[in-house]
Amino acid sequence: MSWVATRVLAVLGAGGAGALAGLLVGGLNDLPRVGAVAGAVLAIGAVVGRDAWRGRRLLKWLRGSLDGSAPRDAGFWGEVGYRVEKGLKARERRAEAERERLAQFLSAMEASPNGVLLIDADEQIDWCNSVAALHFDLQPDRDRRQRVTNLVRSPAFKAHLDAGRWQEPVVFVAPDGHTTLSVVVRQYGDGLKLVLSQDITERERHEAMRRDFVANVSHEIRSPLTVLSGFVESMATLPLDAAERQRVLALMGQQTERMKTLVADLLTLAQLEGSPRPAPDRWVALPALFEQALADARALSGGHHHVSATVVDGWALAGSESELLSAVGNLLSNAVRYTPDGGRIRLNWLPRADGGGAVEVVDTGPGIAREHLPRLTERFYRVDGSRSRETGGTGLGLSIVKHVMQRHGGAIEVDSAPGAGSTFRLVFPPARVRRDAPGLPPVQGGPMLNVAGDATAR
Ligand code: ADP
């Protein structure tokens, strides 16, 4: 209450001072009482007038937009103005901090790799991040306050929201018709709901591939096992003479060989998938690689084909020698196995203008129809299943080649048409191709052998 006392004192002080002044002035005119009263009234009036003027000024500020500072007066009204202004500023600071926190929270939700959708108790959209907008085909500004089930029309989603039991996620196809979404709903606040969406298309595809793979492997292993167990039974129950025994044993040997090749290819694939990428600075000399691959192909052909290669002196590829040999070897083995006797098989090296290069295997075999080409590198995909199995194929060769090329930053290309032979090309990027220039240490590798025909002969 000190401000009351101060103000009373100020009025009394002013009144007293005015009365004293009036007394002096009135005394000179023989009217001391009139002078004192007039002096006191004038002084008190001045104080009250100044007070009213300050109060009015403050009221004007309060009625306005409250921008800027309150009137800086001394005394009571100055204090009131200052306190009001301080309170307003504190509140403004708190509101600003809240706004900032909300903005940060929303930008964290925006940064989420999953879709985040907030809906109210009436299932109307309150807010969504851009991932949710993409998943549910929403436009955040346009669709705000719209009922979510009017826009996301999947019956599974609607049934899930209606069910009210949201422990398990619901999986359905997004409005774009090809993305598979896994959606989790959680309730919060007063009937509000948080809808989290995740694109699981890739995961589902991998899961389907894994199931197919297991089914294929089981099938591939079951066939030779069935044959083997048949032979075992024959040997156990039938009286076979020495020649028949030899024949059955040879057939059993073929089946075990087939299983061994399959397991070896499966292990190669597993190793390729599980090991780090081959180093970009380990140089493999092409002459030695070609020499080895060519020797293997000739041994497999047994002289039934004309197998040749171009000169590759001085060229080298960066990567894993065993993987590169396996890729080129697989292509040559296919060429030998699918090309009829007397056919020509050629191994070429084609430097490219961009500094990269391609290893090419060209054969004069049966060729492959266009519709099969995109699927050739799928595991267990065979164009001619019986020819593949007869010649010891596993259906995994080209998928091994594709993996090797991906790991070396390259790609596999195929040109083929029925009756026109096939060309398989392993394309390497410039970073993986080197030709020894003067000053560079030469790559390790042997001399090129058996060169016949030109590089594009087919
Ligand atoms: P496989 O072990 O059956 O040869 P691959 O993955 O190596 O498996 O090849 C897949 C399929 O592509 C083969 O089954 C075969 O039908 C076809 N193919 C591959 N290379 C050739 C080729 N040079 N000529 C004709 N067909 C080929």
PDB file of C-alpha atoms and ligand atoms in Angstrom, residues 261 265 330-339 361-369 372 375-389 391-401 414 416 421-424, ligand 1:
ATOM      1  CA  THR A 261      28.121 -78.132 -58.551  1.00  0.00           C
ATOM      2  CA  ASP A 265      27.434 -72.247 -56.969  1.00  0.00           C
ATOM      3  CA  ASN A 330      30.773 -68.739 -66.562  1.00  0.00           C
ATOM      4  CA  LEU A 331      30.131 -66.949 -69.868  1.00  0.00           C
ATOM      5  CA  LEU A 332      32.601 -69.171 -71.730  1.00  0.00           C
ATOM      6  CA  SER A 333      31.205 -72.302 -70.079  1.00  0.00           C
ATOM      7  CA  ASN A 334      27.675 -71.311 -71.209  1.00  0.00           C
ATOM      8  CA  ALA A 335      28.931 -70.626 -74.735  1.00  0.00           C
ATOM      9  CA  VAL A 336      30.581 -74.075 -74.874  1.00  0.00           C
ATOM     10  CA  ARG A 337      27.607 -75.863 -73.312  1.00  0.00           C
ATOM     11  CA  TYR A 338      24.914 -74.278 -75.482  1.00  0.00           C
ATOM     12  CA  THR A 339      26.798 -74.040 -78.818  1.00  0.00           C
ATOM     13  CA  VAL A 361      31.977 -63.630 -75.221  1.00  0.00           C
ATOM     14  CA  VAL A 362      30.486 -64.273 -78.660  1.00  0.00           C
ATOM     15  CA  ASP A 363      29.150 -67.652 -79.776  1.00  0.00           C
ATOM     16  CA  THR A 364      27.467 -69.102 -82.833  1.00  0.00           C
ATOM     17  CA  GLY A 365      25.032 -71.105 -80.693  1.00  0.00           C
ATOM     18  CA  PRO A 366      21.211 -71.270 -80.811  1.00  0.00           C
ATOM     19  CA  GLY A 367      20.671 -67.711 -79.529  1.00  0.00           C
ATOM     20  CA  ILE A 368      18.002 -66.618 -77.057  1.00  0.00           C
ATOM     21  CA  ALA A 369      14.529 -65.216 -77.784  1.00  0.00           C
ATOM     22  CA  HIS A 372      13.935 -64.264 -72.039  1.00  0.00           C
ATOM     23  CA  ARG A 375      15.214 -62.614 -66.898  1.00  0.00           C
ATOM     24  CA  LEU A 376      18.459 -64.434 -67.743  1.00  0.00           C
ATOM     25  CA  THR A 377      20.291 -63.272 -64.617  1.00  0.00           C
ATOM     26  CA  GLU A 378      17.518 -64.394 -62.235  1.00  0.00           C
ATOM     27  CA  ARG A 379      18.494 -67.303 -60.033  1.00  0.00           C
ATOM     28  CA  PHE A 380      17.465 -70.652 -61.530  1.00  0.00           C
ATOM     29  CA  TYR A 381      16.031 -69.032 -64.661  1.00  0.00           C
ATOM     30  CA  ARG A 382      16.645 -71.306 -67.624  1.00  0.00           C
ATOM     31  CA  VAL A 383      15.615 -70.867 -71.249  1.00  0.00           C
ATOM     32  CA  ASP A 384      16.337 -74.456 -72.115  1.00  0.00           C
ATOM     33  CA  GLY A 385      15.999 -76.413 -68.873  1.00  0.00           C
ATOM     34  CA  SER A 386      16.857 -79.854 -70.222  1.00  0.00           C
ATOM     35  CA  ARG A 387      19.964 -78.642 -72.123  1.00  0.00           C
ATOM     36  CA  SER A 388      21.082 -76.795 -68.975  1.00  0.00           C
ATOM     37  CA  ARG A 389      20.744 -79.868 -66.739  1.00  0.00           C
ATOM     38  CA  THR A 391      25.327 -80.201 -69.485  1.00  0.00           C
ATOM     39  CA  GLY A 392      25.658 -79.765 -65.720  1.00  0.00           C
ATOM     40  CA  GLY A 393      24.070 -76.286 -65.515  1.00  0.00           C
ATOM     41  CA  THR A 394      22.654 -75.069 -62.213  1.00  0.00           C
ATOM     42  CA  GLY A 395      20.729 -72.040 -63.457  1.00  0.00           C
ATOM     43  CA  LEU A 396      22.898 -69.868 -61.198  1.00  0.00           C
ATOM     44  CA  GLY A 397      25.768 -69.026 -63.575  1.00  0.00           C
ATOM     45  CA  LEU A 398      24.477 -65.713 -64.934  1.00  0.00           C
ATOM     46  CA  SER A 399      23.275 -64.528 -61.527  1.00  0.00           C
ATOM     47  CA  ILE A 400      26.822 -65.093 -60.252  1.00  0.00           C
ATOM     48  CA  VAL A 401      28.112 -63.066 -63.221  1.00  0.00           C
ATOM     49  CA  VAL A 414      23.313 -59.396 -73.757  1.00  0.00           C
ATOM     50  CA  SER A 416      21.014 -62.416 -78.833  1.00  0.00           C
ATOM     51  CA  GLY A 421      24.154 -66.733 -81.707  1.00  0.00           C
ATOM     52  CA  SER A 422      24.682 -64.794 -78.477  1.00  0.00           C
ATOM     53  CA  THR A 423      26.960 -62.010 -77.296  1.00  0.00           C
ATOM     54  CA  PHE A 424      27.433 -61.513 -73.565  1.00  0.00           C
TER      55      PHE A 424
HETATM   56  P1  ADP B   1      22.789 -72.540 -66.541  1.00  0.00           P
HETATM   57  O1  ADP B   1      23.557 -73.140 -65.448  1.00  0.00           O
HETATM   58  O2  ADP B   1      21.448 -73.172 -66.754  1.00  0.00           O
HETATM   59  O3  ADP B   1      23.565 -72.406 -67.796  1.00  0.00           O
HETATM   60  P2  ADP B   1      22.897 -69.657 -66.422  1.00  0.00           P
HETATM   61  O4  ADP B   1      22.422 -68.722 -65.374  1.00  0.00           O
HETATM   62  O5  ADP B   1      24.337 -69.643 -66.731  1.00  0.00           O
HETATM   63  O6  ADP B   1      22.388 -71.076 -66.018  1.00  0.00           O
HETATM   64  O7  ADP B   1      22.120 -69.309 -67.757  1.00  0.00           O
HETATM   65  C1  ADP B   1      20.717 -69.133 -67.726  1.00  0.00           C
HETATM   66  C2  ADP B   1      20.068 -69.628 -68.992  1.00  0.00           C
HETATM   67  O8  ADP B   1      20.429 -68.756 -70.076  1.00  0.00           O
HETATM   68  C3  ADP B   1      20.551 -70.986 -69.411  1.00  0.00           C
HETATM   69  O9  ADP B   1      19.800 -71.995 -68.806  1.00  0.00           O
HETATM   70  C4  ADP B   1      20.373 -70.956 -70.902  1.00  0.00           C
HETATM   71  O10 ADP B   1      19.070 -71.367 -71.219  1.00  0.00           O
HETATM   72  C5  ADP B   1      20.555 -69.507 -71.286  1.00  0.00           C
HETATM   73  N1  ADP B   1      21.904 -69.233 -71.821  1.00  0.00           N
HETATM   74  C6  ADP B   1      22.960 -68.746 -71.149  1.00  0.00           C
HETATM   75  N2  ADP B   1      24.021 -68.598 -71.967  1.00  0.00           N
HETATM   76  C7  ADP B   1      23.614 -68.968 -73.186  1.00  0.00           C
HETATM   77  C8  ADP B   1      24.246 -69.045 -74.473  1.00  0.00           C
HETATM   78  N3  ADP B   1      25.516 -68.677 -74.655  1.00  0.00           N
HETATM   79  N4  ADP B   1      23.509 -69.459 -75.505  1.00  0.00           N
HETATM   80  C9  ADP B   1      22.229 -69.840 -75.347  1.00  0.00           C
HETATM   81  N5  ADP B   1      21.569 -69.800 -74.164  1.00  0.00           N
HETATM   82  C10 ADP B   1      22.253 -69.379 -73.112  1.00  0.00           C
END
